[in-house]
CSV table of C-alpha atoms (C1' of nucleotides) in Angstrom, one decimal:
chain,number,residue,atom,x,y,z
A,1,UNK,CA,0.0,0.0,0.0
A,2,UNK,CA,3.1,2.4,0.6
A,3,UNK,CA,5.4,1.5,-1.8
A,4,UNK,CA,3.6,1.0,-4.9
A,5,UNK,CA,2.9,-2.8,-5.9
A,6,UNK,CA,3.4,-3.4,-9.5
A,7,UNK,CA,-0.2,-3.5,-9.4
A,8,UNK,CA,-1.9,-0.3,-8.4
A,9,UNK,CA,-5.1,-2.1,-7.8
A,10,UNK,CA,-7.8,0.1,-8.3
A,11,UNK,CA,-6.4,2.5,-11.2
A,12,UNK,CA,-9.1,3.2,-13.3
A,13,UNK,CA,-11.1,4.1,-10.4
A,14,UNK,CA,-8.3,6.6,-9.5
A,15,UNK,CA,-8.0,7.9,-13.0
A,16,UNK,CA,-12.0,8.4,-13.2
A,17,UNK,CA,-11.9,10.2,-9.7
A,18,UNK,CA,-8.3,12.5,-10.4
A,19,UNK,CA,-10.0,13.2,-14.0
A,20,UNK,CA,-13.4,14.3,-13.2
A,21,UNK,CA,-11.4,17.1,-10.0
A,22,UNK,CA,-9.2,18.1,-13.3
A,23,UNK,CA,-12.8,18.5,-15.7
A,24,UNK,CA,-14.4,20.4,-13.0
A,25,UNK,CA,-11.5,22.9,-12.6
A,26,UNK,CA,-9.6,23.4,-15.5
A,27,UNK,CA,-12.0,22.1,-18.0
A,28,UNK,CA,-12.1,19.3,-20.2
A,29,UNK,CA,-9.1,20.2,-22.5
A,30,UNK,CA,-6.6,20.6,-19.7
A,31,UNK,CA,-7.3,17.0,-19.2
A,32,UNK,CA,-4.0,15.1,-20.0
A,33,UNK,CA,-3.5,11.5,-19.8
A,34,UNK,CA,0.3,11.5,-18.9
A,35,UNK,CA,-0.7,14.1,-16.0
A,36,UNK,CA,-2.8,11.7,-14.6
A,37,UNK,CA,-0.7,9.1,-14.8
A,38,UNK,CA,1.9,10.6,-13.0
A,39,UNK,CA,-0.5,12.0,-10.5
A,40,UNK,CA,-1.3,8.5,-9.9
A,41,UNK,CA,1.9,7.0,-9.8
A,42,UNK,CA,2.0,5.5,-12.5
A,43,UNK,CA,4.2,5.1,-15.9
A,44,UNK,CA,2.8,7.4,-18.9
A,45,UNK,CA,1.5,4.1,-20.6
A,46,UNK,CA,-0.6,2.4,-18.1
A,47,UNK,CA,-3.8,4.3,-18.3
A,48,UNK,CA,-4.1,3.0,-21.9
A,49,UNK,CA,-4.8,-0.9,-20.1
A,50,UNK,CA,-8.2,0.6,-18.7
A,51,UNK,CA,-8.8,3.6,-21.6
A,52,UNK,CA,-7.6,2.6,-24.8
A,53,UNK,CA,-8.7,6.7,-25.8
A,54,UNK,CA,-8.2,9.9,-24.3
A,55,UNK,CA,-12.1,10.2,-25.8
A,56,UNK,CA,-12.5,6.4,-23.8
A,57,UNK,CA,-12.3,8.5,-20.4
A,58,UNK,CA,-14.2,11.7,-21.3
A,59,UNK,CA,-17.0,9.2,-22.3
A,60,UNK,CA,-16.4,7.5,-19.3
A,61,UNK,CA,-16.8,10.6,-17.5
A,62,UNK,CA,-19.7,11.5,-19.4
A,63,UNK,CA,-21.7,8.0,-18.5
A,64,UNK,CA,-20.7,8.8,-14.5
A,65,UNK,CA,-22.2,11.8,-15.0
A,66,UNK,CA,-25.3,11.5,-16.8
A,67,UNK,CA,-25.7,8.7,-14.1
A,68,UNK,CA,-25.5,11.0,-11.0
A,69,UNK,CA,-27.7,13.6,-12.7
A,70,UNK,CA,-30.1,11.1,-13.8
A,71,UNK,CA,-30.0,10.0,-9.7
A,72,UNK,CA,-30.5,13.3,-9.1
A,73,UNK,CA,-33.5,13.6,-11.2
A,74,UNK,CA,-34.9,10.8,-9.3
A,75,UNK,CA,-34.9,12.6,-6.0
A,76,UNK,CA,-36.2,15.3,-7.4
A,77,UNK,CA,-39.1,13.0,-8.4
A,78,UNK,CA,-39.8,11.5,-5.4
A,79,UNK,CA,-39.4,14.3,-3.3
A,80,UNK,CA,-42.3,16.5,-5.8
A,81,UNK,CA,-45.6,16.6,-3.3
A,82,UNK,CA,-47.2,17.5,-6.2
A,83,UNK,CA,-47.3,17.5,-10.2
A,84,UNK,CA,-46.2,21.2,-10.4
A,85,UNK,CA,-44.0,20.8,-7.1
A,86,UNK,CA,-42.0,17.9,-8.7
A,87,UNK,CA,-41.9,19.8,-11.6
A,88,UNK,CA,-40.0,23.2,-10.4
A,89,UNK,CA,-38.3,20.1,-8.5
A,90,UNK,CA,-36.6,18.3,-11.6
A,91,UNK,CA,-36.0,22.0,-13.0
A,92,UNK,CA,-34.1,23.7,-10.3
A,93,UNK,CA,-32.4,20.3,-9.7
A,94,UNK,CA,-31.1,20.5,-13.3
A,95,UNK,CA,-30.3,24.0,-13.6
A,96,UNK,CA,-28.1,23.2,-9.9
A,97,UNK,CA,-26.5,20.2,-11.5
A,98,UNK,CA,-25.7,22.2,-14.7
A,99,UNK,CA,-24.7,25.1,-12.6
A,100,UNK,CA,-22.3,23.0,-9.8
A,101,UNK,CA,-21.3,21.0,-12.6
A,102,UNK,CA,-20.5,23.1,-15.4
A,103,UNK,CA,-17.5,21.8,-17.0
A,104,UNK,CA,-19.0,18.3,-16.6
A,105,UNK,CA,-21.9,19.5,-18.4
A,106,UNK,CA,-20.6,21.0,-20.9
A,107,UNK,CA,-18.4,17.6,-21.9
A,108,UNK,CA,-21.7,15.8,-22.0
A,109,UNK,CA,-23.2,17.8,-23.8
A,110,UNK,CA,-20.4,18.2,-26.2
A,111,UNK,CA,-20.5,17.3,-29.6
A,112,UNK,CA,-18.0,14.3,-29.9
A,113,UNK,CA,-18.5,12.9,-27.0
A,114,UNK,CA,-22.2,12.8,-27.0
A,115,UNK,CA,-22.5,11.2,-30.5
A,116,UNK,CA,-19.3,8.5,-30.1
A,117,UNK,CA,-20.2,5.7,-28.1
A,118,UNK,CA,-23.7,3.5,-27.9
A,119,UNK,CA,-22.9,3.9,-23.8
A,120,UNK,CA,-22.8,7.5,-23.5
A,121,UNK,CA,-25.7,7.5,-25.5
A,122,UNK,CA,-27.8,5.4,-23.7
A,123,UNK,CA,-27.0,7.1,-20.6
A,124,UNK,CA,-28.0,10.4,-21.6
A,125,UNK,CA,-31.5,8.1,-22.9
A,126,UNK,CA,-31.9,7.2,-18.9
A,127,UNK,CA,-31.4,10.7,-18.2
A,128,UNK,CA,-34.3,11.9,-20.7
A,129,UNK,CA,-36.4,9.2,-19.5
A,130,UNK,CA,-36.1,10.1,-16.2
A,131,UNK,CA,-37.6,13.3,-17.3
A,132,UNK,CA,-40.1,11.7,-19.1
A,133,UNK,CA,-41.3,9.7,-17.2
A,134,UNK,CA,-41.9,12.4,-14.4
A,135,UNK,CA,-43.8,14.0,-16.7
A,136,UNK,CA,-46.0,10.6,-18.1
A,137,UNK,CA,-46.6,10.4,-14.5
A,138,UNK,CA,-48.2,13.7,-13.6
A,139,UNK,CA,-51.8,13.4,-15.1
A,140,UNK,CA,-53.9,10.8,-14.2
A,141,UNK,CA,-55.0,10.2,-17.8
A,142,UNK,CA,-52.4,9.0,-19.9
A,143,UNK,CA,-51.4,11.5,-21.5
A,144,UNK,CA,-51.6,11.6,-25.5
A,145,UNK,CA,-48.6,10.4,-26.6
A,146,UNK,CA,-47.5,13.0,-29.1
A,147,UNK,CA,-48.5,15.7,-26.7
A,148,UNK,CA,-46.6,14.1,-23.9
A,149,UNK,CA,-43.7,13.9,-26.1
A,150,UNK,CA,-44.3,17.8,-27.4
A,151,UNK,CA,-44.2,18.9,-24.0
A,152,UNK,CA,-41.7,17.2,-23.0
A,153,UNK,CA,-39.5,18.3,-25.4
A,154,UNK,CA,-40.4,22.0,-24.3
A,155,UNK,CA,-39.6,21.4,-20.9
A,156,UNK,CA,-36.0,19.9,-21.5
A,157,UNK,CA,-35.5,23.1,-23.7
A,158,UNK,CA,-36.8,25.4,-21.5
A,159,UNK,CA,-34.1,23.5,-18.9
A,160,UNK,CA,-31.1,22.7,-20.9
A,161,UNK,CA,-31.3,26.5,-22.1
A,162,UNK,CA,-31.5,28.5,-18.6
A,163,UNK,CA,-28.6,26.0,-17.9
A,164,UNK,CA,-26.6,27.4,-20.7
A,165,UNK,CA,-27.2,30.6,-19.9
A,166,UNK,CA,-26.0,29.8,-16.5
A,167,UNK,CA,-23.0,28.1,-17.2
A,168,UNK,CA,-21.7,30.7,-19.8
A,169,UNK,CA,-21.8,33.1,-17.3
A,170,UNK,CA,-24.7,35.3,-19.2
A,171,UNK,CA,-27.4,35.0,-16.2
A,172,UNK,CA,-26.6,34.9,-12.6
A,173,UNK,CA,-27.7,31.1,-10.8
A,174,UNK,CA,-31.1,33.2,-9.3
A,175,UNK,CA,-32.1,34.6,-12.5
A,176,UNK,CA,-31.6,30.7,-14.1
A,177,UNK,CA,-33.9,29.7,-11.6
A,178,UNK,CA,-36.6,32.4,-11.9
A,179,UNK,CA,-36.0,31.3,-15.5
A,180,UNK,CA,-37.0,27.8,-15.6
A,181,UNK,CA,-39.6,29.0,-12.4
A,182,UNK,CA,-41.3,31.0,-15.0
A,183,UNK,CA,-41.3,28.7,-17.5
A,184,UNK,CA,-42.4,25.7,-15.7
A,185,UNK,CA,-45.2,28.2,-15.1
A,186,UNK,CA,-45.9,29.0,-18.3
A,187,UNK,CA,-45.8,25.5,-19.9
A,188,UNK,CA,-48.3,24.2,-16.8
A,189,UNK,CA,-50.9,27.2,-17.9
A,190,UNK,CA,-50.5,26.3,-21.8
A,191,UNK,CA,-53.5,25.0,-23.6
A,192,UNK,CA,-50.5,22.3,-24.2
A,193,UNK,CA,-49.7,21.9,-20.6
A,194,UNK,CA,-54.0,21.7,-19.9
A,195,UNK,CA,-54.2,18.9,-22.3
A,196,UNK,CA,-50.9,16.7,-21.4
A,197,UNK,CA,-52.6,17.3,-17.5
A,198,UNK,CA,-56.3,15.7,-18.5
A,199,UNK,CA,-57.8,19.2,-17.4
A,200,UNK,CA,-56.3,18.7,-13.6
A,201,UNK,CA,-53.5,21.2,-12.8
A,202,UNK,CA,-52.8,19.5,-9.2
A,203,UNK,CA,-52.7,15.4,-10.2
A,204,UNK,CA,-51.2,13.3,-7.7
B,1,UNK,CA,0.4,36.4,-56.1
B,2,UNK,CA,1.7,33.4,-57.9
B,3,UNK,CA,5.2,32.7,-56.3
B,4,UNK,CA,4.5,33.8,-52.6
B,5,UNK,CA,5.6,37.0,-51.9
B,6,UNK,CA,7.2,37.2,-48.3
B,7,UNK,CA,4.2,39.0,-47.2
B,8,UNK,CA,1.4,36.9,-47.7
B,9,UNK,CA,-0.6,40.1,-47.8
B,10,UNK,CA,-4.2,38.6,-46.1
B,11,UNK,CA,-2.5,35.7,-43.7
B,12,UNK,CA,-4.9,36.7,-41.1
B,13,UNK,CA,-8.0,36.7,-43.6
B,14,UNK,CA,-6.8,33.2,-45.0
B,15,UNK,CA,-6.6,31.8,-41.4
B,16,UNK,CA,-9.9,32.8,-40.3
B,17,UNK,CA,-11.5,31.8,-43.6
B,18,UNK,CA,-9.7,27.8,-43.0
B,19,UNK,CA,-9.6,28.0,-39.1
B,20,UNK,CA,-13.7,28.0,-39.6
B,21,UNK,CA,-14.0,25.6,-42.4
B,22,UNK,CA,-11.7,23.3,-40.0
B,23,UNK,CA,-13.8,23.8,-36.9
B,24,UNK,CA,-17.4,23.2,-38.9
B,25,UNK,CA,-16.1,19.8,-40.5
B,26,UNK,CA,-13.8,18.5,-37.5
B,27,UNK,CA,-14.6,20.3,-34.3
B,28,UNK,CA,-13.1,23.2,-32.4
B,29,UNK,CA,-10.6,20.2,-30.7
B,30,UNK,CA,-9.4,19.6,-34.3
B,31,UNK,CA,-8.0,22.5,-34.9
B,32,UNK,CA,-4.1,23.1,-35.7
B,33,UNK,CA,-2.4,26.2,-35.6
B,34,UNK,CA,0.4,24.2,-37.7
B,35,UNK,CA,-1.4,22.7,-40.1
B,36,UNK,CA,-3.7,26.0,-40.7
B,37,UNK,CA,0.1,28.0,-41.4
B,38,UNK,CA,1.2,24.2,-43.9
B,39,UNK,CA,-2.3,25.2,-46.0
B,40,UNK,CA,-1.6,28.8,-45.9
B,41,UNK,CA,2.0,27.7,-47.2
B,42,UNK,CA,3.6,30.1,-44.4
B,43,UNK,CA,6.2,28.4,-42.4
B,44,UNK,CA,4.6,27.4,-38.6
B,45,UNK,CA,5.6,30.7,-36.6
B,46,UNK,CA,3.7,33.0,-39.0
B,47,UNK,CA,0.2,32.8,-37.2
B,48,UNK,CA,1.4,34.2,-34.6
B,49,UNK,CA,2.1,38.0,-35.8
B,50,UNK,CA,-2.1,37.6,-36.3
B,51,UNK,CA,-3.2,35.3,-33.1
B,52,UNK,CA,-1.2,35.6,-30.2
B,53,UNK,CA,-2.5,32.1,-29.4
B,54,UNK,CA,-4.7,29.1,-30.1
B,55,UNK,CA,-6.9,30.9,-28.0
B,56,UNK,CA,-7.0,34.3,-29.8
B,57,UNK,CA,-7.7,32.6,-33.0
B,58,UNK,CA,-10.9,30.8,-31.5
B,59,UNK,CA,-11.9,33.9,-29.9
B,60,UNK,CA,-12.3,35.2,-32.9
B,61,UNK,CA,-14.0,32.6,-34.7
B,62,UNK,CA,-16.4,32.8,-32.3
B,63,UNK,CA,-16.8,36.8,-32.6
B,64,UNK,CA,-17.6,36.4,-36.0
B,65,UNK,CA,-20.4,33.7,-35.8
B,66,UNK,CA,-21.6,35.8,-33.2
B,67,UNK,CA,-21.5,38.8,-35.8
B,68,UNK,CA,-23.1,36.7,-37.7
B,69,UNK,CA,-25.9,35.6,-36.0
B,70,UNK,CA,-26.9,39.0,-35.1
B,71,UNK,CA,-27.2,39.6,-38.7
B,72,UNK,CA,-29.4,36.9,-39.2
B,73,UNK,CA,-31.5,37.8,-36.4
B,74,UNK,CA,-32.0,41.1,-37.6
B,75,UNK,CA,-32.6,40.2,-41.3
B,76,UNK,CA,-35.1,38.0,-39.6
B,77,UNK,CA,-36.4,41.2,-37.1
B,78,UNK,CA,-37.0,42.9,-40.0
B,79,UNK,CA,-39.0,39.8,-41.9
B,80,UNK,CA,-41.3,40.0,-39.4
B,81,UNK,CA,-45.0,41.3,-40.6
B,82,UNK,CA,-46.3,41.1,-37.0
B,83,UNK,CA,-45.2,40.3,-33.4
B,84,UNK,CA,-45.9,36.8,-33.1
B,85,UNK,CA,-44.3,36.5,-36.6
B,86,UNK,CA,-41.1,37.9,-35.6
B,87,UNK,CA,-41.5,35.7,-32.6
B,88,UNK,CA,-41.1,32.6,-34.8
B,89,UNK,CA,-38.9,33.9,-36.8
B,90,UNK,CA,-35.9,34.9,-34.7
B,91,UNK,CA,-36.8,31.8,-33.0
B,92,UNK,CA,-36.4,29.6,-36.3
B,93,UNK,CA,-33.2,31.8,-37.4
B,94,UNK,CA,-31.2,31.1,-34.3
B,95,UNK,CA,-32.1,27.1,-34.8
B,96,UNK,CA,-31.4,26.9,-38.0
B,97,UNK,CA,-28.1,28.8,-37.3
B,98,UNK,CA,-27.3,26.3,-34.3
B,99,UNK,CA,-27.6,22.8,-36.5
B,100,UNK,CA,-26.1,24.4,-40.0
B,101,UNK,CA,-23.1,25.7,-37.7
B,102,UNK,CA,-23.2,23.3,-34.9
B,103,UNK,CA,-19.6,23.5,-33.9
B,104,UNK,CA,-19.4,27.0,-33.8
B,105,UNK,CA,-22.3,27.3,-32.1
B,106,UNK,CA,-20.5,25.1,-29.2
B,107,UNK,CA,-17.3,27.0,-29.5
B,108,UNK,CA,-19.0,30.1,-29.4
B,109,UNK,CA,-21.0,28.8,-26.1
B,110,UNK,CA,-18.0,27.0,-24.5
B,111,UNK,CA,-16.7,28.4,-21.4
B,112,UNK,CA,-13.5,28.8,-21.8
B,113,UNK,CA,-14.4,30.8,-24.9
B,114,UNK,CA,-17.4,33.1,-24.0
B,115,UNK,CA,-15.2,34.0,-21.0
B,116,UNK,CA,-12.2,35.3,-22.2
B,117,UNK,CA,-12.1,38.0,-23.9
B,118,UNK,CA,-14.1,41.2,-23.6
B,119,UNK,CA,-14.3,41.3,-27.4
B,120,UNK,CA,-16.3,37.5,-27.0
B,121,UNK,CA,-18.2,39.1,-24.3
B,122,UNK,CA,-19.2,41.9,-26.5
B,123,UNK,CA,-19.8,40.0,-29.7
B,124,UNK,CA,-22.7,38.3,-27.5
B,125,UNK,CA,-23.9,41.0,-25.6
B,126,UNK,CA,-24.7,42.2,-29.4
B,127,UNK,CA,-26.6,39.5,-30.3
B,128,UNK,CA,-28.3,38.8,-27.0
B,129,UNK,CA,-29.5,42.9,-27.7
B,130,UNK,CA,-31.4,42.4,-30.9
B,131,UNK,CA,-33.5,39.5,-28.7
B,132,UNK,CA,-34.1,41.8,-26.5
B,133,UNK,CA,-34.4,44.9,-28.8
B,134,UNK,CA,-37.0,42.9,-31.2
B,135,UNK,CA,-39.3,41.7,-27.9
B,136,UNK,CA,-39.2,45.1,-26.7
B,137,UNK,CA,-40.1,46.7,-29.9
B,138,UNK,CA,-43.1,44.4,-30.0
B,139,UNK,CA,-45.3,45.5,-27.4
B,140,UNK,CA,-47.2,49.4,-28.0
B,141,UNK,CA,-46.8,50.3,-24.3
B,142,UNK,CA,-43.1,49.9,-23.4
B,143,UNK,CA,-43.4,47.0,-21.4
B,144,UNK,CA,-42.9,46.8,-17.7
B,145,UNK,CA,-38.9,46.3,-17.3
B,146,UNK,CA,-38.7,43.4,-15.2
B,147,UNK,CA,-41.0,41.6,-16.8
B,148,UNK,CA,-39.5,42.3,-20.4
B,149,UNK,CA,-36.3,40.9,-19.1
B,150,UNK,CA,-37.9,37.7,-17.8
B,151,UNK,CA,-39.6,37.4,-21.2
B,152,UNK,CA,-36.9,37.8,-22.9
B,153,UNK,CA,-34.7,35.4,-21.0
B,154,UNK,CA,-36.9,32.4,-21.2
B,155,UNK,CA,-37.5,33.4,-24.3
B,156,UNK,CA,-33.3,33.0,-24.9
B,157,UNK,CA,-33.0,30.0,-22.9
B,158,UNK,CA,-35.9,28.3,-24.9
B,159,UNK,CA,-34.7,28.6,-28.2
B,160,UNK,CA,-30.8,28.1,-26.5
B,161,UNK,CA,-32.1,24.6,-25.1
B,162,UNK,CA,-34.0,23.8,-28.3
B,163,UNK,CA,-30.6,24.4,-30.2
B,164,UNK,CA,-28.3,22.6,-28.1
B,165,UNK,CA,-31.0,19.2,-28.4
B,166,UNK,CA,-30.7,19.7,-31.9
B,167,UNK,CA,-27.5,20.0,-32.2
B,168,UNK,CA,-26.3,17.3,-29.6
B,169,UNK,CA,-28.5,14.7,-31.7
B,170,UNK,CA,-30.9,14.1,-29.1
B,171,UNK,CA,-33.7,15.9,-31.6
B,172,UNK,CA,-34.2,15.9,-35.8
B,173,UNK,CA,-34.2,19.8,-36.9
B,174,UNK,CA,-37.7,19.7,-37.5
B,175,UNK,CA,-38.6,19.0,-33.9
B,176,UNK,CA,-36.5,21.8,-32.7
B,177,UNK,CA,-38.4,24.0,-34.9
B,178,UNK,CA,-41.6,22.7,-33.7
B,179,UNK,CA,-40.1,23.2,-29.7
B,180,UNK,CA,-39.3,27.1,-30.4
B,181,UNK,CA,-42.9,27.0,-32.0
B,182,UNK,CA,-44.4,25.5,-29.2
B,183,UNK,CA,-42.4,27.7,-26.9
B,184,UNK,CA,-43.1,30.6,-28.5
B,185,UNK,CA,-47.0,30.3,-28.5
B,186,UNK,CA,-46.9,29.1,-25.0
B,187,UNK,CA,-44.7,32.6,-24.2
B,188,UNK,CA,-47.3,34.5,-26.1
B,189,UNK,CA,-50.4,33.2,-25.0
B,190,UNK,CA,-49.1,33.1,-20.7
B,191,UNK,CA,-49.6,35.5,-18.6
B,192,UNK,CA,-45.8,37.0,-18.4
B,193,UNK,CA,-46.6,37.4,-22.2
B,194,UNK,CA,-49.7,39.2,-22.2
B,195,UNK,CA,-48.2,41.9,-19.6
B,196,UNK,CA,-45.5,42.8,-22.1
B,197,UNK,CA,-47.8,42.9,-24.9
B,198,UNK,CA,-49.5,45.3,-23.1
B,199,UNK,CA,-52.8,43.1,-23.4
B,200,UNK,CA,-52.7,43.1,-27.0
B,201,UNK,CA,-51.6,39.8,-29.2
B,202,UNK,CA,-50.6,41.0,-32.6
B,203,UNK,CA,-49.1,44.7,-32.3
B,204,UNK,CA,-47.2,46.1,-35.2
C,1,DC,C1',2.8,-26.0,-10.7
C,2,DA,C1',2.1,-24.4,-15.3
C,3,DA,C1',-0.5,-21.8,-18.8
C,4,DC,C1',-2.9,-17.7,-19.6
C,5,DT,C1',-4.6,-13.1,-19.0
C,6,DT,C1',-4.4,-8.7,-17.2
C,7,DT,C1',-1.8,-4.8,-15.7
C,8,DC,C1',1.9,-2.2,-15.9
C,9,DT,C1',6.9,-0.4,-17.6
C,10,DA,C1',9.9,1.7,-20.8
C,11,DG,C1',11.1,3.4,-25.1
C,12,DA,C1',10.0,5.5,-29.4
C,13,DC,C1',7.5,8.4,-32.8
C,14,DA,C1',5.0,12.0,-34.8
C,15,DG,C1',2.7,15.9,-33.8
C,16,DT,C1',1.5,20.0,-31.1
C,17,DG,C1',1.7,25.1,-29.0
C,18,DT,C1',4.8,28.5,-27.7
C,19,DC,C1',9.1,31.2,-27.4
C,20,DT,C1',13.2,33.4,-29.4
C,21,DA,C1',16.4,35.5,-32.5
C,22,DG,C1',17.0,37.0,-36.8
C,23,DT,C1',15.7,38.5,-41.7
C,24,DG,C1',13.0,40.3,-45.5
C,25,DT,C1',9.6,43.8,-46.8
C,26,DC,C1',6.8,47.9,-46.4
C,27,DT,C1',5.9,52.6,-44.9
C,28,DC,C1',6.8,57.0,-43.6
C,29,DC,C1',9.4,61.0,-42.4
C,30,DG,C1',13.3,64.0,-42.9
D,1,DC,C1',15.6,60.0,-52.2
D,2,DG,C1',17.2,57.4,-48.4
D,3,DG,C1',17.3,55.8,-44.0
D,4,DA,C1',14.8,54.2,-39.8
D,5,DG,C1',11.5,51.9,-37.6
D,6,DA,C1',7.4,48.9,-37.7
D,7,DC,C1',5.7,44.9,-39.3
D,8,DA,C1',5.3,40.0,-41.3
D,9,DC,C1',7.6,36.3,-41.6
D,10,DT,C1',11.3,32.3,-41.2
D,11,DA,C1',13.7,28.8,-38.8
D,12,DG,C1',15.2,26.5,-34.8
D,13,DA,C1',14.4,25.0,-30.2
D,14,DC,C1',11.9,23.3,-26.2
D,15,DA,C1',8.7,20.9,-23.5
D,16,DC,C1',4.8,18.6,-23.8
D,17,DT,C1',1.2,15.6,-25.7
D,18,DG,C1',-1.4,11.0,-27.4
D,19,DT,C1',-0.5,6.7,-29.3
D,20,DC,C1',1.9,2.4,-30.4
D,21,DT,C1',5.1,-1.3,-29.4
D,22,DA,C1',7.6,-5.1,-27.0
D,23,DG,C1',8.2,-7.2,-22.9
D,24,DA,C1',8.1,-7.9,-17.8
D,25,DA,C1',5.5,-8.5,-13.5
D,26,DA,C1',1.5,-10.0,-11.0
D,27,DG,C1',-2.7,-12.3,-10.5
D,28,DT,C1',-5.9,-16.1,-12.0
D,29,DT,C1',-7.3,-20.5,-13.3
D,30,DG,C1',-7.0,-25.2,-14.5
DNA sequence: CAACTTTCTAGACAGTGTCTAGTGTCTCCG
DNA sequence: CGGAGACACTAGACACTGTCTAGAAAGTTG
């Protein structure tokens, strides 16, 4: 455990936890494999058993953290009282992830590394269903499909924007959260929102 | 002009021109000061009398899609045959900017460019303006301050969010046009929309 | 205990951004 | 007209990067 065994035992784990500090502070292209290597260390080559890429790791990191948001989500959910509760719930929990987290954020959302592997995608699929299904779950008819989806859709806009806005420095963190406040309100008031609810504005 | 002349005469211009082609076909992470200077056919120091750094040069890249976009926003400002029209309008120009330039559009919105340079910082502050301007020009009354601003930023954070799904895959480009759709008739018809219309729906 | 797989080391290679010193070219002022 | 200074560029160097390779060490399994 002192002296290092030829086997470090738990690198990858290491790597994942050393890479995301780096993401979060310096950002996503300061990231360099031989840095964490040495931080860790370990010779400049040994990453490559666990991440044959550097793009292997930012996906990795991407998964890890579409997973915690997606968790996050998930309290959100449960912790909603009601429909429009849980609603400014998943927003503000969103904007707060994509505010804490904005570095993170922005690799996820990036370009080449959302498109490149099946797993990143599929994680950021748990995330929107997470989302979806919050929403699925609100009125107590089920809602029509293409509406559902509509809304939706308007919702993780409404979301993913204010966070942008957020993270690029354009709006303060209050005024993203008056933001999506206002337009959870909106959408619930919509003749959209009216018809994805079944006529009830307080479902359970 | 044949031979090259020791002054290349419009290096800078000639950078910019590939340094954007480069970033729209292989990302802003692609991008080689090096190879830009082999294309130019200037040896690999003479960037750097233009762009101090790597940096500088996507600073400016993203100043001028910014330029750009304001100029699409206004030719689309000035489409517009009624409020709501406009509404659409600037919604659908700054989509359709986002997916045909969807690389810019991320290095224009990554941190580590929007924040460093006042001239970045300007550059948006433009285009965020003729959002506002064209919202505010809307309504006959002047509308109440704070609640033109709140308009006009979930108005911006809409059309943001509906851009980045599109762009990150997640959406086909005709369902972000129908989410700023969506969003903007929800915006129009809440509330929040008819104060800063000033209780009217179509002003000119 | 032997075979096999995984994890790591160590060296090499091509490529990068950045810095520096020096040189060719242009412009402008006396 | 000519010289001086500003500017654009060249060429070489440095430290650093990601990636690939061959091989050694350690763990695992039969």
């Amino acid at each position: 455990m002192t002296s290092q065994p030829f086997h470090h035992g738990n690198l990858r784990a290491v790597l994942l936890e050393r890479a995301e500090a780096v993401v979060r502070e310096r950002g996503a292209d300061a990231l360099s494999l031989r840095e964490l290597a040495r931080e860790a260390g370990v010779s400049h080559g040994a990453p490559r058993s666990h991440f044959i890429d550097r793009q292997a790791l930012l996906d990795a990191l991407a998964v890890q953290g579409f997973d915690r948001l997606t968790e996050r989500l998930r309290a959100a959910r449960e912790a909603g009282r009601s429909f429009e509760d849980r609603f400014h719930r998943l927003a503000r929990a969103y904007v707060g992830f994509a505010v804490d987290d904005a570095a993170l954020m922005e690799l996820m959302f990036s370009m080449k590394t959302t498109g490149s592997t099946p797993a990143v995608a599929d994680a950021a699929g748990r995330m929107f269903d997470v989302l979806g299904d919050a929403l699925a779950k609100g009125s107590t008819t089920p809602p029509h499909p293409v509406d559902g989806e509509r809304f939706g859709l308007v919702f993780a806009a409404a979301v993913q924007g204010a966070a942008a806005l957020v993270t690029t420095g354009r709006v303060s963190r209050e005024q993203g959260e008056r933001i999506v406040d206002d337009a959870a309100s909106m959408l619930l008031r919509s003749e959209l929102g009216a018809r994805v609810l079944g006529g009830r504005s307080d479902a359970r």
